N, CA, C and O of each residue as an XYZ file, in Angstrom:
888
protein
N     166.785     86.194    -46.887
C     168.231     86.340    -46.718
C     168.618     85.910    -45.310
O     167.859     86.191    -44.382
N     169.915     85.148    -45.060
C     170.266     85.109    -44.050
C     170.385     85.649    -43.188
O     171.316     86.392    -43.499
N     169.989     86.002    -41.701
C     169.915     86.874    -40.447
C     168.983     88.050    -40.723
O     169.098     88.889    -39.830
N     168.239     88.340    -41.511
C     167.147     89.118    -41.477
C     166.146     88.174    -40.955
O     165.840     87.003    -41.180
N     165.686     89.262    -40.051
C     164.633     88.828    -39.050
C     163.722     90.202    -38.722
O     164.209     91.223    -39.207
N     162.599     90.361    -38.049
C     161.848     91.596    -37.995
C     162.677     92.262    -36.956
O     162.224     93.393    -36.777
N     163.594     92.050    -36.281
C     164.922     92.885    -35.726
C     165.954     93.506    -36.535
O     166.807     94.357    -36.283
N     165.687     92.939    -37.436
C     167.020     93.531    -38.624
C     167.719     92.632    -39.294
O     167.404     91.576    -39.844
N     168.764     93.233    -39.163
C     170.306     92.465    -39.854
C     171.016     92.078    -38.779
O     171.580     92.916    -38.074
N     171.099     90.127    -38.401
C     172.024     90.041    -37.086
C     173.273     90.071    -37.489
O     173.372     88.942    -37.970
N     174.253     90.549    -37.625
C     175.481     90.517    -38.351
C     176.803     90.199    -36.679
O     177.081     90.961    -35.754
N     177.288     88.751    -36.988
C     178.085     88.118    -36.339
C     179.327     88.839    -36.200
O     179.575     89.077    -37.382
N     180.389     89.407    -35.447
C     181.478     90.086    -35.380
C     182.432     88.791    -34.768
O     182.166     87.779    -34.119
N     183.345     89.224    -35.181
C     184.538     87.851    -34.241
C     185.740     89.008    -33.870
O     185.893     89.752    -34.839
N     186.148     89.169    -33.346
C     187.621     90.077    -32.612
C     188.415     89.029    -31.837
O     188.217     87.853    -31.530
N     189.675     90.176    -31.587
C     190.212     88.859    -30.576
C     190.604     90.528    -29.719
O     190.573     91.725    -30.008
N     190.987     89.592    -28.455
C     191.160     90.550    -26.972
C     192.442     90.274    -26.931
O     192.658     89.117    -27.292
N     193.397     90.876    -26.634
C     195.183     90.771    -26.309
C     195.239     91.648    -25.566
O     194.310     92.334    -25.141
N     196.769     91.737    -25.249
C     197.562     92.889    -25.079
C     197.088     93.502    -23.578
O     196.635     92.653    -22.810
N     197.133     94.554    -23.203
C     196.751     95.509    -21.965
C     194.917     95.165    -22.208
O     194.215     95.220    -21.198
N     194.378     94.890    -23.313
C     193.092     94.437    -23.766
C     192.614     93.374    -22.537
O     191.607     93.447    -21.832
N     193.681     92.373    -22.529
C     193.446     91.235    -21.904
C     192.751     91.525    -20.147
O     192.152     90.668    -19.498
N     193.056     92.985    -19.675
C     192.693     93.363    -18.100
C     191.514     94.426    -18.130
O     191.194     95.337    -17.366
N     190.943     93.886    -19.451
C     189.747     95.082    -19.173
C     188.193     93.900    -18.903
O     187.849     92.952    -19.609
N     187.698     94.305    -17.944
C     186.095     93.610    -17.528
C     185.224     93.560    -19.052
O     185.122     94.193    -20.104
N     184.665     92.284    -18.329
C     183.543     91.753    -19.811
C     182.810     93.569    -20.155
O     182.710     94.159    -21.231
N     182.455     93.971    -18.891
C     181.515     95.530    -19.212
C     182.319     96.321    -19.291
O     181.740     97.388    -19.495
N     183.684     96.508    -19.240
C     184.624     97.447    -20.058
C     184.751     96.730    -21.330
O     184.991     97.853    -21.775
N     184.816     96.056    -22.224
C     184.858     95.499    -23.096
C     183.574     95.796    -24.208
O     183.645     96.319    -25.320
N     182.462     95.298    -23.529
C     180.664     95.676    -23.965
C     180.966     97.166    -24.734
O     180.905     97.415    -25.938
N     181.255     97.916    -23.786
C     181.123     99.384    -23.809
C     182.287     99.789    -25.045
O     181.790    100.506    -25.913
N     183.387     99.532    -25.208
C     184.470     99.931    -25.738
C     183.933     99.005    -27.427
O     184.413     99.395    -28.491
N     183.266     98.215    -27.398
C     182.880     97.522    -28.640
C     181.462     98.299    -29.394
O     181.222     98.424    -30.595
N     180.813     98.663    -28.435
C     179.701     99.895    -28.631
C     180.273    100.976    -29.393
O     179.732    101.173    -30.481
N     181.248    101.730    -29.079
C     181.910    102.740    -29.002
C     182.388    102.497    -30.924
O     182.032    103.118    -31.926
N     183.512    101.062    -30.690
C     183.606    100.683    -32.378
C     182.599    100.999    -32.964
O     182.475    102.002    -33.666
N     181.553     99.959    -32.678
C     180.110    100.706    -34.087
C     179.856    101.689    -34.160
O     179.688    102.163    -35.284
N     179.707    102.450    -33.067
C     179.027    104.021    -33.561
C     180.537    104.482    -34.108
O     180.437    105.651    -34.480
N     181.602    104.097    -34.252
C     182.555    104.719    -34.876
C     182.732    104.370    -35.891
O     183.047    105.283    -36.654
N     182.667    103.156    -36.438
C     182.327    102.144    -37.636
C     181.437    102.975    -38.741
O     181.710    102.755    -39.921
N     180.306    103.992    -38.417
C     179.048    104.371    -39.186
C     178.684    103.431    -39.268
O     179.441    103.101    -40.182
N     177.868    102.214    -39.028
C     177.029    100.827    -38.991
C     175.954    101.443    -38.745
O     175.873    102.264    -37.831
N     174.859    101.099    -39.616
C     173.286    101.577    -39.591
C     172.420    100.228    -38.508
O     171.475     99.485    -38.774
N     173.348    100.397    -37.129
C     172.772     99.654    -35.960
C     171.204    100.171    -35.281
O     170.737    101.300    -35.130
N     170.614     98.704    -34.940
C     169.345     99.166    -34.329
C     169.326     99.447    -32.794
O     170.074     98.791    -32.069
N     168.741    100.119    -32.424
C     168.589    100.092    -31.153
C     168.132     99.813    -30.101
O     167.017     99.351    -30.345
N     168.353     99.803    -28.759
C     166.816     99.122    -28.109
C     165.873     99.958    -28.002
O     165.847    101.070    -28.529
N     164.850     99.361    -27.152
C     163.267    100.431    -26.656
C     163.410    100.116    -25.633
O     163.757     99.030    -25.169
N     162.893    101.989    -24.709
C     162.802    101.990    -23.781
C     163.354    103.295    -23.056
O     163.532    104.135    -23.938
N     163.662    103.753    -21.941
C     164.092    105.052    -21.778
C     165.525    105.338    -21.989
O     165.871    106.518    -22.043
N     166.464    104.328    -22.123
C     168.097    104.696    -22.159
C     168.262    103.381    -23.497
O     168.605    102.222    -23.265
N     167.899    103.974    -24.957
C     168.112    103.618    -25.868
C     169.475    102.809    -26.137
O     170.356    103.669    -26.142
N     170.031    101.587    -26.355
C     171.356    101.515    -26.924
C     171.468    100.872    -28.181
O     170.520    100.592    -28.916
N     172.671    100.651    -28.399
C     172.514     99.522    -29.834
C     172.338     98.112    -29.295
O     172.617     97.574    -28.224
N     171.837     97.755    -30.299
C     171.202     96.209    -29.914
C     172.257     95.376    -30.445
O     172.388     94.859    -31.554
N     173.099     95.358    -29.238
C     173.932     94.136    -29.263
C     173.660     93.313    -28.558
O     172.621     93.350    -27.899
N     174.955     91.843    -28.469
C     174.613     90.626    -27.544
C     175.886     89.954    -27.704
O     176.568     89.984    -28.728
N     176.113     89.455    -26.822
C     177.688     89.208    -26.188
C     178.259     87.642    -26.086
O     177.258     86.942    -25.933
N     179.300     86.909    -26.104
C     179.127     85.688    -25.765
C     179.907     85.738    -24.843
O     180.488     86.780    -24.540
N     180.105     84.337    -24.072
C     180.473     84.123    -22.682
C     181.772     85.520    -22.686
O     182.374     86.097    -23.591
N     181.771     85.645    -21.070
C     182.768     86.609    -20.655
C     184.133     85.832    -20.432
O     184.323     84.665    -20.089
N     184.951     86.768    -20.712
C     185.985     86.183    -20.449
C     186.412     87.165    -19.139
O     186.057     88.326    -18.940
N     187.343     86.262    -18.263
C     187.723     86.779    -16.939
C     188.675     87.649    -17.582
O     189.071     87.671    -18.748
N     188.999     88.460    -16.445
C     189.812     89.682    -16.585
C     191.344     89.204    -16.618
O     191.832     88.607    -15.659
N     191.911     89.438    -17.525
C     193.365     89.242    -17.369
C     193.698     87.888    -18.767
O     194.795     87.419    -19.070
N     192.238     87.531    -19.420
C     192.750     86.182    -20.162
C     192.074     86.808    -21.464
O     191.026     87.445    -21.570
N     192.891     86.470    -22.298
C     192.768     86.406    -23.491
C     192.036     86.047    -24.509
O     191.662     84.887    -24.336
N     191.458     86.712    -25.987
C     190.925     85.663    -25.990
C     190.794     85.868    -28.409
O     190.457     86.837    -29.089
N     191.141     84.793    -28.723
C     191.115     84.816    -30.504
C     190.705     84.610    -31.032
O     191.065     84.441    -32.197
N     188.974     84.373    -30.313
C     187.669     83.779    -31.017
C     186.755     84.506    -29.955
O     186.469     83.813    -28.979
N     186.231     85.841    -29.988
C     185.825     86.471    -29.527
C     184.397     86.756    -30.321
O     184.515     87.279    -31.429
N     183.456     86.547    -29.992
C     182.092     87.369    -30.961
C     181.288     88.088    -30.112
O     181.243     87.966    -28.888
N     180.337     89.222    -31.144
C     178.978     89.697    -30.505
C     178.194     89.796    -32.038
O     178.674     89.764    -33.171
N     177.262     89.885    -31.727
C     176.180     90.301    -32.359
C     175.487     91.525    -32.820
O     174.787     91.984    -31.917
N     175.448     92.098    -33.735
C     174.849     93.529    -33.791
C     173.713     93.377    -34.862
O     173.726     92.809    -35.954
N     172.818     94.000    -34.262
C     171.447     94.475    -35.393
C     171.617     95.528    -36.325
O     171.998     96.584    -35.821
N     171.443     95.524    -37.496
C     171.544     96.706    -38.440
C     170.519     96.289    -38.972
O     170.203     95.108    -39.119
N     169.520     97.889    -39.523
C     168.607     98.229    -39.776
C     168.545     97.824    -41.266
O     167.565     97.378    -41.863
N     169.735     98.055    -41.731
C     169.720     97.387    -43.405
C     170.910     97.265    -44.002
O     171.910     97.885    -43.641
N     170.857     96.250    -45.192
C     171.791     95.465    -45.146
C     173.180     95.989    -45.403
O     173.128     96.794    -46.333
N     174.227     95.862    -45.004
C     175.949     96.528    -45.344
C     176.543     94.678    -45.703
O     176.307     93.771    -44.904
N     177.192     94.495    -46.832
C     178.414     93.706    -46.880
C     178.812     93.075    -45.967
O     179.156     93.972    -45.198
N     179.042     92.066    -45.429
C     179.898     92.077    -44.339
C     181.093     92.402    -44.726
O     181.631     93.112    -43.876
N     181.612     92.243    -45.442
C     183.372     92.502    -45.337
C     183.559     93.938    -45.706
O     184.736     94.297    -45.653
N     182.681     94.866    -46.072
C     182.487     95.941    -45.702
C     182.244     96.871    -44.125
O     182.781     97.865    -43.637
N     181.065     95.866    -43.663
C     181.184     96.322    -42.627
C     182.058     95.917    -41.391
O     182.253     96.631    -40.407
N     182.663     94.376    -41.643
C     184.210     93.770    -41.085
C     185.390     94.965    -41.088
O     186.079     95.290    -40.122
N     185.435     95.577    -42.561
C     186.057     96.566    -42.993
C     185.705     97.849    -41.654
O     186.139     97.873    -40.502
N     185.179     98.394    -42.046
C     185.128     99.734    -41.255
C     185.165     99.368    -40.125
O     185.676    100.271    -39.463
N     184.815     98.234    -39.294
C     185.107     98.199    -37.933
C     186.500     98.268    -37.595
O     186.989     99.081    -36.810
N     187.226     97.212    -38.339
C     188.611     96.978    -38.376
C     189.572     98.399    -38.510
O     190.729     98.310    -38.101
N     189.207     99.419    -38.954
C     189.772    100.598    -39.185
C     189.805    101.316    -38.003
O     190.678    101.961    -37.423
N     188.366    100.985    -37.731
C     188.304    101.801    -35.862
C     188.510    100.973    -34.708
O     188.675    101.591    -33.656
N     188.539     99.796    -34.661
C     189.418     99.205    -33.477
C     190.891     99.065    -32.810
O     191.935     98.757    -33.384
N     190.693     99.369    -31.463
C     192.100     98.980    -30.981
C     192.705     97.944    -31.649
O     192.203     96.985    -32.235
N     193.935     98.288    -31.471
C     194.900     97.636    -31.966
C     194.733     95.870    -31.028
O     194.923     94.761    -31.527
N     194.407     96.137    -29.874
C     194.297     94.681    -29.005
C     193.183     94.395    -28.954
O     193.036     93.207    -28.665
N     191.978     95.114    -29.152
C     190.595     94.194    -29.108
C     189.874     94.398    -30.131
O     188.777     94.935    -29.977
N     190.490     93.871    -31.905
C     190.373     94.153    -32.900
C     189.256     92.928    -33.908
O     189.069     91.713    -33.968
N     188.777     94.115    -34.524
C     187.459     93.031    -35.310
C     188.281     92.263    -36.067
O     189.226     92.992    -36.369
N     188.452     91.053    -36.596
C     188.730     90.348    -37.667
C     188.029     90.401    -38.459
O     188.469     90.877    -39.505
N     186.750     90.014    -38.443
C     185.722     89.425    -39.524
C     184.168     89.287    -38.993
O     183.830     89.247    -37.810
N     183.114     89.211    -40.390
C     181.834     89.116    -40.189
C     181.086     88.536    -41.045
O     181.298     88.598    -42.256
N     179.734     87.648    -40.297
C     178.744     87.146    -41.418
C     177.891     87.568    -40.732
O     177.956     88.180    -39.666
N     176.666     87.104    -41.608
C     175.395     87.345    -41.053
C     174.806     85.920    -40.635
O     175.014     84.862    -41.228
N     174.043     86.108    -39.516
C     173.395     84.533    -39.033
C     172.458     84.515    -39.277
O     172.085     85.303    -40.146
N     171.549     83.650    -38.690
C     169.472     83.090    -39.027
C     169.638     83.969    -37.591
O     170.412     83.796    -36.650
N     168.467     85.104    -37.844
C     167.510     85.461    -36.820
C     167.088     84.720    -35.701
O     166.566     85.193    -34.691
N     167.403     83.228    -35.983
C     166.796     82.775    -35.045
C     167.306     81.550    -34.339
O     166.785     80.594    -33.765
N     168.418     81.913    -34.582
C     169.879     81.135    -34.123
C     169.910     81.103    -32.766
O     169.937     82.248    -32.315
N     169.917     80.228    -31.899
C     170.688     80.843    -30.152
C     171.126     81.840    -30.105
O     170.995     82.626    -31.044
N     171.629     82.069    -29.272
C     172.676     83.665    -28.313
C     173.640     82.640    -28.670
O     173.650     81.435    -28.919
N     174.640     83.852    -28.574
C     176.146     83.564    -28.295
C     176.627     83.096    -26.922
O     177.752     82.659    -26.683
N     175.845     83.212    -26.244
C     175.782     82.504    -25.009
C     175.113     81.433    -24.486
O     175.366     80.826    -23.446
N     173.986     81.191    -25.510
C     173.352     79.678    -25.004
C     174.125     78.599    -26.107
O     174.319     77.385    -26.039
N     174.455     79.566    -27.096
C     174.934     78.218    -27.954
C     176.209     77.712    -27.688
O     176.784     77.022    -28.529
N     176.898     78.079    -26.214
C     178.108     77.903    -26.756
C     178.475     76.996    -25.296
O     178.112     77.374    -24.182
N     179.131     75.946    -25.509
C     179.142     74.748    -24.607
C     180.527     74.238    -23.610
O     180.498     73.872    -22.435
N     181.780     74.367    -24.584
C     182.995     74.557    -24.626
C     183.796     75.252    -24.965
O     183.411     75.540    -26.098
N     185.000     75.943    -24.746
C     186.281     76.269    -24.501
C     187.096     75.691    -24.315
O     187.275     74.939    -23.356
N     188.351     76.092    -25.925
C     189.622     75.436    -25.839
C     190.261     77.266    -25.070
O     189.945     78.454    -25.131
N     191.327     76.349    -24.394
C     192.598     77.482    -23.501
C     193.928     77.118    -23.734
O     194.223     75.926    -23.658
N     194.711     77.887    -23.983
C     196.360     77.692    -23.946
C     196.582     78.547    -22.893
O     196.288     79.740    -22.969
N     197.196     77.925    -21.678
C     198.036     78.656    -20.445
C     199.667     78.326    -20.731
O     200.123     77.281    -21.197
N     200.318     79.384    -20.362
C     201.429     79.309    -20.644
C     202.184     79.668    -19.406
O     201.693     80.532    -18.680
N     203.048     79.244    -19.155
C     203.957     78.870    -17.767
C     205.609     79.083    -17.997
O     206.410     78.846    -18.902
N     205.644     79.591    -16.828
C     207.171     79.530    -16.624
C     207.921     78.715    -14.951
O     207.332     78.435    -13.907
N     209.314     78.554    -15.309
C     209.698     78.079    -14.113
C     209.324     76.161    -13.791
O     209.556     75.509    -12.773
N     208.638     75.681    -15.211
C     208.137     74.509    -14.628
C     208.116     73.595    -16.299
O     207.615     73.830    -17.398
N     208.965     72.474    -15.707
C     209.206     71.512    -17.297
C     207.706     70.963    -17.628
O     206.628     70.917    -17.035
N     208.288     70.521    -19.055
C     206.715     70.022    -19.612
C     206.719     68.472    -19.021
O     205.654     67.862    -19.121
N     207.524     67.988    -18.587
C     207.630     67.103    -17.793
C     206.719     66.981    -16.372
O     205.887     66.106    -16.131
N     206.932     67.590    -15.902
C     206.450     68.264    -14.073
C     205.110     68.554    -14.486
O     204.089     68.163    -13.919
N     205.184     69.278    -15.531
C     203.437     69.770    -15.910
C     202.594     68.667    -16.012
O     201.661     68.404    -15.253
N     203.011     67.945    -17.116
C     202.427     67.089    -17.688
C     201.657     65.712    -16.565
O     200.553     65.174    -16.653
N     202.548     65.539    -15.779
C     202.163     64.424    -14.708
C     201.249     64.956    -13.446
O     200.310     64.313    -12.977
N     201.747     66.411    -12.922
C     200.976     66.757    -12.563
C     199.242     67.184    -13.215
O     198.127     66.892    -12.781
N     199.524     67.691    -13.980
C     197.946     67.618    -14.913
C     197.053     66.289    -14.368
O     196.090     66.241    -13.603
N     197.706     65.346    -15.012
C     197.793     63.644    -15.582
C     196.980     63.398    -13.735
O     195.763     63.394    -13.550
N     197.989     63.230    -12.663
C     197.471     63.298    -11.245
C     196.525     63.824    -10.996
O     195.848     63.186    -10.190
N     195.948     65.085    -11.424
C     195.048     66.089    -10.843
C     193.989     65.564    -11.386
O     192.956     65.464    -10.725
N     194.049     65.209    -12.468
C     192.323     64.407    -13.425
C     192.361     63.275    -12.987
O     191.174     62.983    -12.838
N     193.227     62.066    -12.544
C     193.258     61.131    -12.125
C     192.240     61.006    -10.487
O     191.523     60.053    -10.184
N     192.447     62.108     -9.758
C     191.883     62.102     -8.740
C     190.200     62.334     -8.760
O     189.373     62.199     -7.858
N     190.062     62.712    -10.077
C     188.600     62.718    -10.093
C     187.908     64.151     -9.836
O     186.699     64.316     -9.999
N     188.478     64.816     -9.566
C     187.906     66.197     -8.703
C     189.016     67.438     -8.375
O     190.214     67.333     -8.112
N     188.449     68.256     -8.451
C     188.878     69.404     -7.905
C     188.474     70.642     -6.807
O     187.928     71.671     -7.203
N     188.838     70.392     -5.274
C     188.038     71.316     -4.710
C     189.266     72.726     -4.602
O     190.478     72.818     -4.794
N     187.933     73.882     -4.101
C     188.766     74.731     -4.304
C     188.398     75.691     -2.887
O     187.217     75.395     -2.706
N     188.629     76.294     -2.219
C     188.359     76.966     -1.078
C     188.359     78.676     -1.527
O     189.286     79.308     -2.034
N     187.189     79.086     -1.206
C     186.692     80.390     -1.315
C     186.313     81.250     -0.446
O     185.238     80.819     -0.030
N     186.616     82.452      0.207
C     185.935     83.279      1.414
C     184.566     82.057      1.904
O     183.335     82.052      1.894
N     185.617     81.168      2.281
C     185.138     79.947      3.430
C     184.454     79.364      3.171
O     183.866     78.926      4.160
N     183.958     78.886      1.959
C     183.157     77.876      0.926
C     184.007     77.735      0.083
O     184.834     78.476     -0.446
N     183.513     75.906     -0.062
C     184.139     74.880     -0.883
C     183.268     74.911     -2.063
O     182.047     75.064     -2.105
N     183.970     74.767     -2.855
C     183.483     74.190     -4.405
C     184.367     73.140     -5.465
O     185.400     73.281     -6.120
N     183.399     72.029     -5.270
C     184.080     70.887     -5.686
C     183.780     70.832     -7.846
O     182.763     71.159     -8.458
N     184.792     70.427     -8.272
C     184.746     70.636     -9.519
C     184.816     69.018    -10.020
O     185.822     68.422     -9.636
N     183.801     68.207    -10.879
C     184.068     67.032    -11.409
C     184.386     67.405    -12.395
O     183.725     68.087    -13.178
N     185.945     66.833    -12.561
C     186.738     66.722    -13.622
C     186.232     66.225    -14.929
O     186.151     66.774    -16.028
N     185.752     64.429    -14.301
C     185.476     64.024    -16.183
C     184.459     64.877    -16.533
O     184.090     64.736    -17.699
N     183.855     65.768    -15.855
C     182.231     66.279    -16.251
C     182.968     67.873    -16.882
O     182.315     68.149    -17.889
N     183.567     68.477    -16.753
C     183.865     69.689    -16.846
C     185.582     69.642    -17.884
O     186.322     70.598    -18.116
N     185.690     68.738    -18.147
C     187.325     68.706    -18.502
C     186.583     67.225    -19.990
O     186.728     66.013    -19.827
N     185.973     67.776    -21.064
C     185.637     66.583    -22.104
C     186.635     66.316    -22.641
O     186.373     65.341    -23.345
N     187.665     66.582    -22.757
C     189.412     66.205    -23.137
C     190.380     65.967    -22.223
O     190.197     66.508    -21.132
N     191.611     65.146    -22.384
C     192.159     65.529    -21.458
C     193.297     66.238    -21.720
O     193.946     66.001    -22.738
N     193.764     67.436    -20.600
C     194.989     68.166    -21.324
C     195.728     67.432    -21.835
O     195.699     66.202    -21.859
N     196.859     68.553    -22.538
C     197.880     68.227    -22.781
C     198.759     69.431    -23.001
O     198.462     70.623    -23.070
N     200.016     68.757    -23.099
C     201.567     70.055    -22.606
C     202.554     69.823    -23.691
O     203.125     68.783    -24.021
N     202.620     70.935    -24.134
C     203.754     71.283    -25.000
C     204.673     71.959    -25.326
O     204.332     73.105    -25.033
N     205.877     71.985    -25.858
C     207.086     72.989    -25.474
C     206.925     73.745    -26.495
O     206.957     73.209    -27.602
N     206.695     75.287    -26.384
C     206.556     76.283    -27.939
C     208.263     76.350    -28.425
O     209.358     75.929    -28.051
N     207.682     77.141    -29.461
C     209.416     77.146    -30.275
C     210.076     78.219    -29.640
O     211.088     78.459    -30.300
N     209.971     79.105    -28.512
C     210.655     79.858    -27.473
C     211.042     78.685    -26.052
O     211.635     79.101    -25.057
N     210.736     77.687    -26.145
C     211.026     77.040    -24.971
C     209.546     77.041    -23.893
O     209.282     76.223    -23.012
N     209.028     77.822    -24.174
C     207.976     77.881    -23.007
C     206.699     77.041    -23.038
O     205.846     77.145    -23.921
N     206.625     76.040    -21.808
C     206.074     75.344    -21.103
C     204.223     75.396    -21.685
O     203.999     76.604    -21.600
N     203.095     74.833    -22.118
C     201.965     75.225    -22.484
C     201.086     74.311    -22.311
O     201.460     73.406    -23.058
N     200.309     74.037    -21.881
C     198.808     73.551    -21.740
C     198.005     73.599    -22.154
O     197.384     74.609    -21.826
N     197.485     72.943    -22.878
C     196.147     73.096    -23.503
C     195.061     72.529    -22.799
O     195.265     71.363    -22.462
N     193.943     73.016    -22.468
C     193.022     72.775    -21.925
C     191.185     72.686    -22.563
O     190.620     73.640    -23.098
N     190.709     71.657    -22.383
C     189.460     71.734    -23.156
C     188.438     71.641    -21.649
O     188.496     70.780    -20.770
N     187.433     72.962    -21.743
C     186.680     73.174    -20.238
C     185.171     73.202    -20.889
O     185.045     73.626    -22.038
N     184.190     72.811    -20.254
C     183.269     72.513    -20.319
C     182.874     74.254    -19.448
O     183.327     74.648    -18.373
N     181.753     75.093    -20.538
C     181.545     76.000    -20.157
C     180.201     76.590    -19.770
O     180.167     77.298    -20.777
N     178.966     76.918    -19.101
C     177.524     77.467    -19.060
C     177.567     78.598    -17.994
O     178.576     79.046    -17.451
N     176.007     79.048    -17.760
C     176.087     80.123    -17.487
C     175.806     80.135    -15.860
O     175.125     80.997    -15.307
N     176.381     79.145    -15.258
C     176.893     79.111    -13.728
C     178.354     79.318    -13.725
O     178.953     79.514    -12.667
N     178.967     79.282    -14.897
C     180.741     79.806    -14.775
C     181.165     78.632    -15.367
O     180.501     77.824    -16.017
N     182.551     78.614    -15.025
C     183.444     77.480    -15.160
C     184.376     77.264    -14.670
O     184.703     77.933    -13.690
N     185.203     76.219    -15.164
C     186.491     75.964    -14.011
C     187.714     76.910    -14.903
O     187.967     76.622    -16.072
N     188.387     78.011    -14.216
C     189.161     78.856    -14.923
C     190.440     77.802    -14.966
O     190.647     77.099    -13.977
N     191.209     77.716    -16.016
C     192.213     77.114    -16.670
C     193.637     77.019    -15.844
O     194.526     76.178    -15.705
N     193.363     78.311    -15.386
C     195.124     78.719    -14.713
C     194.668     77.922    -13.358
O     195.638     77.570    -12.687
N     193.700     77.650    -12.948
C     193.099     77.447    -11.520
C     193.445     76.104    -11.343
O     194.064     75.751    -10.339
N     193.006     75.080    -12.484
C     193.564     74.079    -12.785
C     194.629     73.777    -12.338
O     194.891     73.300    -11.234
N     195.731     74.216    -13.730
C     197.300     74.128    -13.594
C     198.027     74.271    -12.368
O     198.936     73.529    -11.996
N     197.397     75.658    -11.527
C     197.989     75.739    -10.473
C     198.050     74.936     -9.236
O     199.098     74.582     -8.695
N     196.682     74.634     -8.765
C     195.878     73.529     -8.191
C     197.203     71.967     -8.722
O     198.008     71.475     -7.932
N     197.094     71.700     -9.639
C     197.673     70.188     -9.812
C     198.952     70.889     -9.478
O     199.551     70.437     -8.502
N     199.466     71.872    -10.078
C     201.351     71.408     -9.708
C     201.659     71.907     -7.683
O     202.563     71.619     -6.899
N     200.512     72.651     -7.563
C     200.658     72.755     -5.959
C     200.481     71.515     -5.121
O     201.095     71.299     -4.076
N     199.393     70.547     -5.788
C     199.276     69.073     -5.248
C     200.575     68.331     -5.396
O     200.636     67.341     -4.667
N     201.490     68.520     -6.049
C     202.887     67.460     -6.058
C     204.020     68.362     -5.523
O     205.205     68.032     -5.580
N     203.564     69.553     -4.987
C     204.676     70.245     -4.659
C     206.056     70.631     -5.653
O     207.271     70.609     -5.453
N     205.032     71.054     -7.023
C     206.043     71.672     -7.849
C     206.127     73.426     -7.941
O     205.250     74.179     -7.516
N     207.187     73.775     -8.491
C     207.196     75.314     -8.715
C     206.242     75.658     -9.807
O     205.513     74.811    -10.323
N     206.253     76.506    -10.039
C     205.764     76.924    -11.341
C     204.546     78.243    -11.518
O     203.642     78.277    -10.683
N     204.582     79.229    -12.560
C     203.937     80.057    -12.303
C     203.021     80.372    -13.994
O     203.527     80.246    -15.109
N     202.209     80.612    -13.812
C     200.945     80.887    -14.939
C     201.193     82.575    -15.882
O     200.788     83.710    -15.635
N     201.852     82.129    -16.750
C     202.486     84.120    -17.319
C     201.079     84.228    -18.326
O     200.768     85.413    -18.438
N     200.452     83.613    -18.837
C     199.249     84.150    -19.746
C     197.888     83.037    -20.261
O     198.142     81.889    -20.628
N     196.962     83.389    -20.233
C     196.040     82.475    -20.635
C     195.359     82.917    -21.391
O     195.382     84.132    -21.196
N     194.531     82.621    -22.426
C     194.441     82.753    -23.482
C     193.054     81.518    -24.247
O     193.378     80.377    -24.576
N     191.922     81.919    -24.371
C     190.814     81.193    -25.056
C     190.570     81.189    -26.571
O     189.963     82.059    -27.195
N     191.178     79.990    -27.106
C     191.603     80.126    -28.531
C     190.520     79.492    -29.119
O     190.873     79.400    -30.295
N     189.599     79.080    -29.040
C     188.444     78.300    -29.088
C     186.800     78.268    -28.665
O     186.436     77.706    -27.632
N     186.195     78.697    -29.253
C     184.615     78.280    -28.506
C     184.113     77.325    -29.180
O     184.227     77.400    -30.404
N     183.434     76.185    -28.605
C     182.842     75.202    -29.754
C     181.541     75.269    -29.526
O     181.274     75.392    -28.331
N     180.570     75.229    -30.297
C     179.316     75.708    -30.233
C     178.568     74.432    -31.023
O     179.125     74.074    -32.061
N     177.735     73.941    -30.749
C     176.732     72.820    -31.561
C     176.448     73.450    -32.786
O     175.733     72.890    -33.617
């Protein structure tokens, strides 16, 4: 059977993060998703060793404050539940903002949710600044090839075509508001955060404009 492995049952979770959700740390998040299963009743395995937990596994973090509608982890169960059963009972006990959608089971012997996963699509959303102004500024900022950024007194230079495999693009939602889509090249040295971008290019042309939400609608995984 699929995702039985001598660990168990890997059973795939997907949630999405919103709301007041969106300002809680990857390890406030870990913990509060723990909390779902043992509230769930899920016949989860645990680890070995002196401070036992459930044997979960996480995919990339998302920064504090961003969003996110393709969210997964991983959980071991000892034997087999439905998924849409056990999709089910999670969904009953999750917050309302960092809520399970859905579940399958994977191959045992699949990557992590973190090695397999390569890219990130982002929608940043803006105010104070036309899709016009956006758009060229974007357009300028990849044009230059690079992005440096200044940090408690270290530089870090970002290659664009290497980290950016698309190039944005800007669109007006059906409220009027200003949006970006962004495709970022992602591993486990970090990445280039989205709003960092946007802000960076419209500060290079000396435009206004301010970043109201960001949001990772996408992981693409091989």
């Amino acid at each position: 059977m699929s995702g039985v492995s001598s660990a168990g049952f890997r059973l795939r979770v997907t949630y999405a993060k919103s709301g007041r959700c969106r300002f809680l740390s990857h390890l406030e998040v870990t913990r509060a998703l723990e909390r779902t299963c043992r509230r769930a009743g899920l016949p989860y395995a645990v680890t070995q060793g002196f401070s036992p937990r459930i044997k979960m596994a996480f995919g990339p973090a998302l920064p504090v404050g961003t969003g996110g509608l393709c969210e997964a982890f991983d959980v071991w169960l000892t034997r087999y539940v439905p998924p849409a059963t056990a999709a089910e009972a999670l969904a009953r006990v999750s917050a309302p903002e960092l809520m399970a959608a859905g579940a399958a089971y994977v191959d045992g012997r699949e990557a992590s949710l973190t090695a397999g996963s390569s890219v990130a699509r982002y929608l940043v959303e803006t105010e104070e600044v036309d899709a016009r102004t956006l758009r060229e500024a974007l357009g300028a900022q990849v044009r230059t090839g690079e992005l440096r950024l200044e940090h408690q007194g270290k530089t870090k230079v970002f290659d664009l075509p290497r980290v950016l495999p698309k190039e944005p693009w800007v669109e007006v939602g059906e409220d009027g508001e200003v949006r970006a889509h962004l495709t970022v090249l992602i591993g486990p040295d970090g990445s280039l955060r989205p709003e960092t971008l946007v802000l960076a290019a419209l500060s290079s042309i000396g435009a206004p404009g301010i970043v109201t939400r960001v949001t990772r609608t996408e992981i693409l995984r091989p």
